[in-house]
Amino acid sequence: MLDSNLEAINLAIKESYDVIILPETAFPLVLNHQPKLLQTLQEKSHKITIVTGGIYQNAETYNSAYIFEKGEMQVLHKVILVPFGESIPLPSSLANFINELIFKGGSNFAKNPNTTPNSTRIHKQDFQIAICYEATREEYYQSSPKFLIAISNNAWFAPSIEPTLQKILMLYFAKNYGTTIYHSSNASPSFILFP
C-alpha cells in the first residue's frame, strides 16, 4: 500500500500534475508517527501538492486529511464523524460498553473541536476539504464553496450501493451550491463533479 501510494505520487510528478489526491486512510497507519514517511512526502511536495488521508494520533485518535505543499504539512481533523462507525452517539457508559463488546476495546475517534467545515488554500485557490461522510452533508456546501476535495475509503462498503448513493448526494450538492467536487476513493471509482 505504501509503495503503491509513492508510485502514484512519482507518476503524477513525472506527468507534471500540480496536485495528487489520495483517498481517506490511503496511508493505513498513524501517519504523524512515521517521521521518515512524512519527510519523504514533504520532499515530494516541492514538486507536487499531495492531499491524502491518514490517522493522526496524539492524546486522541483522529481521522484526518494531510496536505503537503512546498515542504510544509497541514493536518485537518474530521469534523462530522460517522455515527456507529467512528463514534457511538450514546452516553459514554453505553458507548464504552459497545466499544468493548463489539470493537474489542476500541474507542471513538475524536472530532475536530472546530465545528466549521475544514478549508485550506492550494495553489492560491480556496478548497473545502471533506472526509468521506462529510462530503454528503449540507454543512460542507452552505457557504457555496467553488471547489471541494472529498476523500473516501469505500472499501468498508464493498460490494454495496453506498458509493452510488454517496455520488448522488454529492451531485445534488454540487448542482445546488455551484461547487466542483474532486473525489478520490478506494474500492469505488474516483470522479469529478461539476455544477
Tab-separated table of C-alpha atoms in Angstrom:
chain	number	residue	atom	x	y	z
A	1	MET	CA	0.000	0.000	0.000
A	2	LEU	CA	2.721	2.494	0.944
A	3	ASP	CA	4.763	1.652	-2.142
A	4	SER	CA	1.747	1.990	-4.462
A	5	ASN	CA	0.941	5.417	-2.983
A	6	LEU	CA	4.517	6.593	-3.506
A	7	GLU	CA	4.481	5.163	-7.048
A	8	ALA	CA	1.267	7.091	-7.788
A	9	ILE	CA	2.867	10.287	-6.485
A	10	ASN	CA	6.005	9.704	-8.560
A	11	LEU	CA	3.917	9.065	-11.682
A	12	ALA	CA	1.900	12.244	-11.102
A	13	ILE	CA	5.170	14.196	-10.738
A	14	LYS	CA	6.505	12.627	-13.934
A	15	GLU	CA	3.295	13.588	-15.755
A	16	SER	CA	3.587	17.188	-14.451
A	17	TYR	CA	0.410	17.282	-12.370
A	18	ASP	CA	0.066	20.119	-9.856
A	19	VAL	CA	-1.875	18.121	-7.252
A	20	ILE	CA	-2.471	14.467	-6.413
A	21	ILE	CA	-5.424	13.477	-4.223
A	22	LEU	CA	-5.239	10.103	-2.489
A	23	PRO	CA	-8.211	8.545	-0.626
A	24	GLU	CA	-9.169	8.616	3.034
A	25	THR	CA	-6.731	6.474	5.064
A	26	ALA	CA	-4.680	5.907	1.894
A	27	PHE	CA	-1.804	5.508	4.340
A	28	PRO	CA	-3.396	2.961	6.725
A	29	LEU	CA	-1.302	3.865	9.744
A	30	VAL	CA	-0.799	6.622	12.269
A	31	LEU	CA	0.860	8.900	9.753
A	32	ASN	CA	2.121	11.515	12.198
A	33	HIS	CA	4.151	8.755	13.935
A	34	GLN	CA	6.086	7.978	10.731
A	35	PRO	CA	8.866	10.599	10.570
A	36	LYS	CA	10.690	9.063	7.576
A	37	LEU	CA	7.488	8.798	5.536
A	38	LEU	CA	6.475	12.353	6.479
A	39	GLN	CA	9.899	13.589	5.401
A	40	THR	CA	9.551	11.757	2.066
A	41	LEU	CA	6.104	13.285	1.466
A	42	GLN	CA	7.337	16.755	2.401
A	43	GLU	CA	10.271	16.414	-0.003
A	44	LYS	CA	7.975	15.256	-2.832
A	45	SER	CA	5.641	18.169	-2.122
A	46	HIS	CA	8.235	20.544	-3.576
A	47	LYS	CA	7.267	19.011	-6.946
A	48	ILE	CA	3.557	18.288	-6.395
A	49	THR	CA	0.920	19.106	-3.785
A	50	ILE	CA	-0.214	15.930	-2.015
A	51	VAL	CA	-3.618	15.551	-0.361
A	52	THR	CA	-4.088	12.244	1.442
A	53	GLY	CA	-5.970	10.637	4.258
A	54	GLY	CA	-4.317	9.147	7.315
A	55	ILE	CA	-4.828	8.609	11.008
A	56	TYR	CA	-3.462	11.264	13.361
A	57	GLN	CA	-2.800	10.428	16.981
A	58	ASN	CA	-1.735	12.416	19.998
A	59	ALA	CA	-3.705	12.005	23.237
A	60	GLU	CA	-6.662	11.164	20.964
A	61	THR	CA	-7.081	9.497	17.579
A	62	TYR	CA	-8.385	11.420	14.567
A	63	ASN	CA	-9.398	10.545	11.020
A	64	SER	CA	-7.540	13.282	9.161
A	65	ALA	CA	-6.624	14.813	5.846
A	66	TYR	CA	-2.937	15.616	5.373
A	67	ILE	CA	-1.890	18.288	2.890
A	68	PHE	CA	1.757	18.508	1.826
A	69	GLU	CA	2.719	21.564	-0.190
A	70	LYS	CA	6.113	23.209	-0.772
A	71	GLY	CA	7.707	21.160	2.007
A	72	GLU	CA	5.062	22.095	4.576
A	73	MET	CA	2.468	19.811	6.175
A	74	GLN	CA	-1.057	20.734	7.251
A	75	VAL	CA	-3.388	18.336	9.085
A	76	LEU	CA	-7.176	18.760	9.113
A	77	HIS	CA	-9.153	16.554	11.507
A	78	LYS	CA	-12.595	15.272	10.581
A	79	VAL	CA	-15.429	17.435	11.919
A	80	ILE	CA	-18.503	15.207	11.379
A	81	LEU	CA	-17.997	11.595	12.466
A	82	VAL	CA	-19.978	8.646	11.088
A	83	PRO	CA	-22.500	7.541	13.731
A	84	PHE	CA	-21.783	3.975	14.900
A	85	GLY	CA	-18.779	3.809	12.552
A	86	GLU	CA	-16.378	6.356	14.004
A	87	SER	CA	-18.292	7.341	17.105
A	88	ILE	CA	-21.023	5.761	19.197
A	89	PRO	CA	-23.559	8.597	19.710
A	90	LEU	CA	-24.736	7.391	23.111
A	91	PRO	CA	-23.864	8.308	26.702
A	92	SER	CA	-20.249	7.402	27.420
A	93	SER	CA	-21.097	4.409	29.662
A	94	LEU	CA	-23.137	2.798	26.842
A	95	ALA	CA	-20.619	3.816	24.163
A	96	ASN	CA	-17.774	2.282	26.200
A	97	PHE	CA	-19.795	-0.930	26.684
A	98	ILE	CA	-20.494	-1.202	22.924
A	99	ASN	CA	-16.864	-0.421	22.054
A	100	GLU	CA	-15.699	-3.108	24.481
A	101	LEU	CA	-18.257	-5.711	23.392
A	102	ILE	CA	-18.225	-5.208	19.619
A	103	PHE	CA	-14.947	-3.440	18.892
A	104	LYS	CA	-12.793	-5.356	21.416
A	105	GLY	CA	-11.885	-2.304	23.467
A	106	GLY	CA	-11.634	0.167	20.616
A	107	SER	CA	-12.568	3.759	21.222
A	108	ASN	CA	-14.361	6.500	19.373
A	109	PHE	CA	-12.426	8.722	17.017
A	110	ALA	CA	-12.059	12.251	18.307
A	111	LYS	CA	-13.578	15.009	16.225
A	112	ASN	CA	-12.186	18.379	15.358
A	113	PRO	CA	-13.336	20.784	18.077
A	114	ASN	CA	-13.779	23.389	15.327
A	115	THR	CA	-17.323	22.801	14.073
A	116	THR	CA	-16.948	24.667	10.782
A	117	PRO	CA	-16.027	22.698	7.655
A	118	ASN	CA	-12.311	22.278	7.016
A	119	SER	CA	-10.861	24.512	4.340
A	120	THR	CA	-7.437	25.382	3.002
A	121	ARG	CA	-5.654	27.103	0.125
A	122	ILE	CA	-3.915	25.016	-2.512
A	123	HIS	CA	-2.078	26.827	-5.300
A	124	LYS	CA	-3.710	30.094	-4.184
A	125	GLN	CA	-7.214	28.619	-4.544
A	126	ASP	CA	-9.670	28.011	-1.679
A	127	PHE	CA	-10.916	24.440	-1.144
A	128	GLN	CA	-13.271	22.866	1.358
A	129	ILE	CA	-11.806	19.519	2.471
A	130	ALA	CA	-14.328	16.774	3.302
A	131	ILE	CA	-13.501	13.320	4.604
A	132	CYS	CA	-15.960	10.720	3.264
A	133	TYR	CA	-19.301	11.140	5.093
A	134	GLU	CA	-18.709	14.888	5.396
A	135	ALA	CA	-18.985	15.223	1.591
A	136	THR	CA	-22.625	14.112	1.858
A	137	ARG	CA	-23.506	16.712	4.483
A	138	GLU	CA	-25.045	20.052	3.576
A	139	GLU	CA	-22.863	21.875	6.104
A	140	TYR	CA	-19.950	21.497	3.683
A	141	TYR	CA	-21.805	23.315	0.890
A	142	GLN	CA	-23.796	26.053	2.636
A	143	SER	CA	-21.079	28.649	2.043
A	144	SER	CA	-21.222	27.744	-1.697
A	145	PRO	CA	-17.539	26.832	-1.983
A	146	LYS	CA	-16.273	26.949	-5.538
A	147	PHE	CA	-14.193	23.785	-5.001
A	148	LEU	CA	-14.384	20.847	-2.617
A	149	ILE	CA	-11.941	17.956	-2.261
A	150	ALA	CA	-13.523	14.792	-0.885
A	151	ILE	CA	-11.514	11.747	0.159
A	152	SER	CA	-13.250	8.438	0.918
A	153	ASN	CA	-12.478	4.903	1.998
A	154	ASN	CA	-15.349	2.989	0.418
A	155	ALA	CA	-13.698	-0.396	0.997
A	156	TRP	CA	-15.856	-0.686	4.121
A	157	PHE	CA	-18.918	-0.900	1.858
A	158	ALA	CA	-17.704	-3.125	-1.000
A	159	PRO	CA	-19.752	-4.539	-2.523
A	160	SER	CA	-22.797	-2.328	-1.922
A	161	ILE	CA	-24.701	0.618	-3.355
A	162	GLU	CA	-23.105	3.026	-0.840
A	163	PRO	CA	-20.701	4.579	-3.402
A	164	THR	CA	-23.643	5.230	-5.764
A	165	LEU	CA	-25.698	6.859	-3.010
A	166	GLN	CA	-22.686	8.911	-1.959
A	167	LYS	CA	-22.164	10.133	-5.529
A	168	ILE	CA	-25.860	11.015	-5.958
A	169	LEU	CA	-25.816	13.111	-2.771
A	170	MET	CA	-22.592	14.832	-3.804
A	171	LEU	CA	-24.028	15.570	-7.270
A	172	TYR	CA	-27.134	17.066	-5.634
A	173	PHE	CA	-24.994	19.417	-3.531
A	174	ALA	CA	-22.656	20.250	-6.434
A	175	LYS	CA	-25.616	21.341	-8.561
A	176	ASN	CA	-27.460	23.199	-5.797
A	177	TYR	CA	-24.461	25.084	-4.440
A	178	GLY	CA	-22.344	25.563	-7.582
A	179	THR	CA	-19.448	23.504	-6.237
A	180	THR	CA	-16.950	21.492	-8.277
A	181	ILE	CA	-16.088	18.315	-6.345
A	182	TYR	CA	-12.857	16.335	-6.730
A	183	HIS	CA	-13.474	12.935	-5.146
A	184	SER	CA	-10.741	10.355	-4.541
A	185	SER	CA	-11.814	6.960	-3.284
A	186	ASN	CA	-10.630	3.406	-2.939
A	187	ALA	CA	-12.843	0.397	-3.763
A	188	SER	CA	-15.052	2.615	-5.942
A	189	PRO	CA	-14.331	4.963	-8.856
A	190	SER	CA	-12.883	8.409	-8.202
A	191	PHE	CA	-14.564	11.246	-10.071
A	192	ILE	CA	-15.009	14.975	-10.649
A	193	LEU	CA	-18.486	16.507	-10.385
A	194	PHE	CA	-19.244	19.847	-11.996
A	195	PRO	CA	-22.140	22.126	-11.014
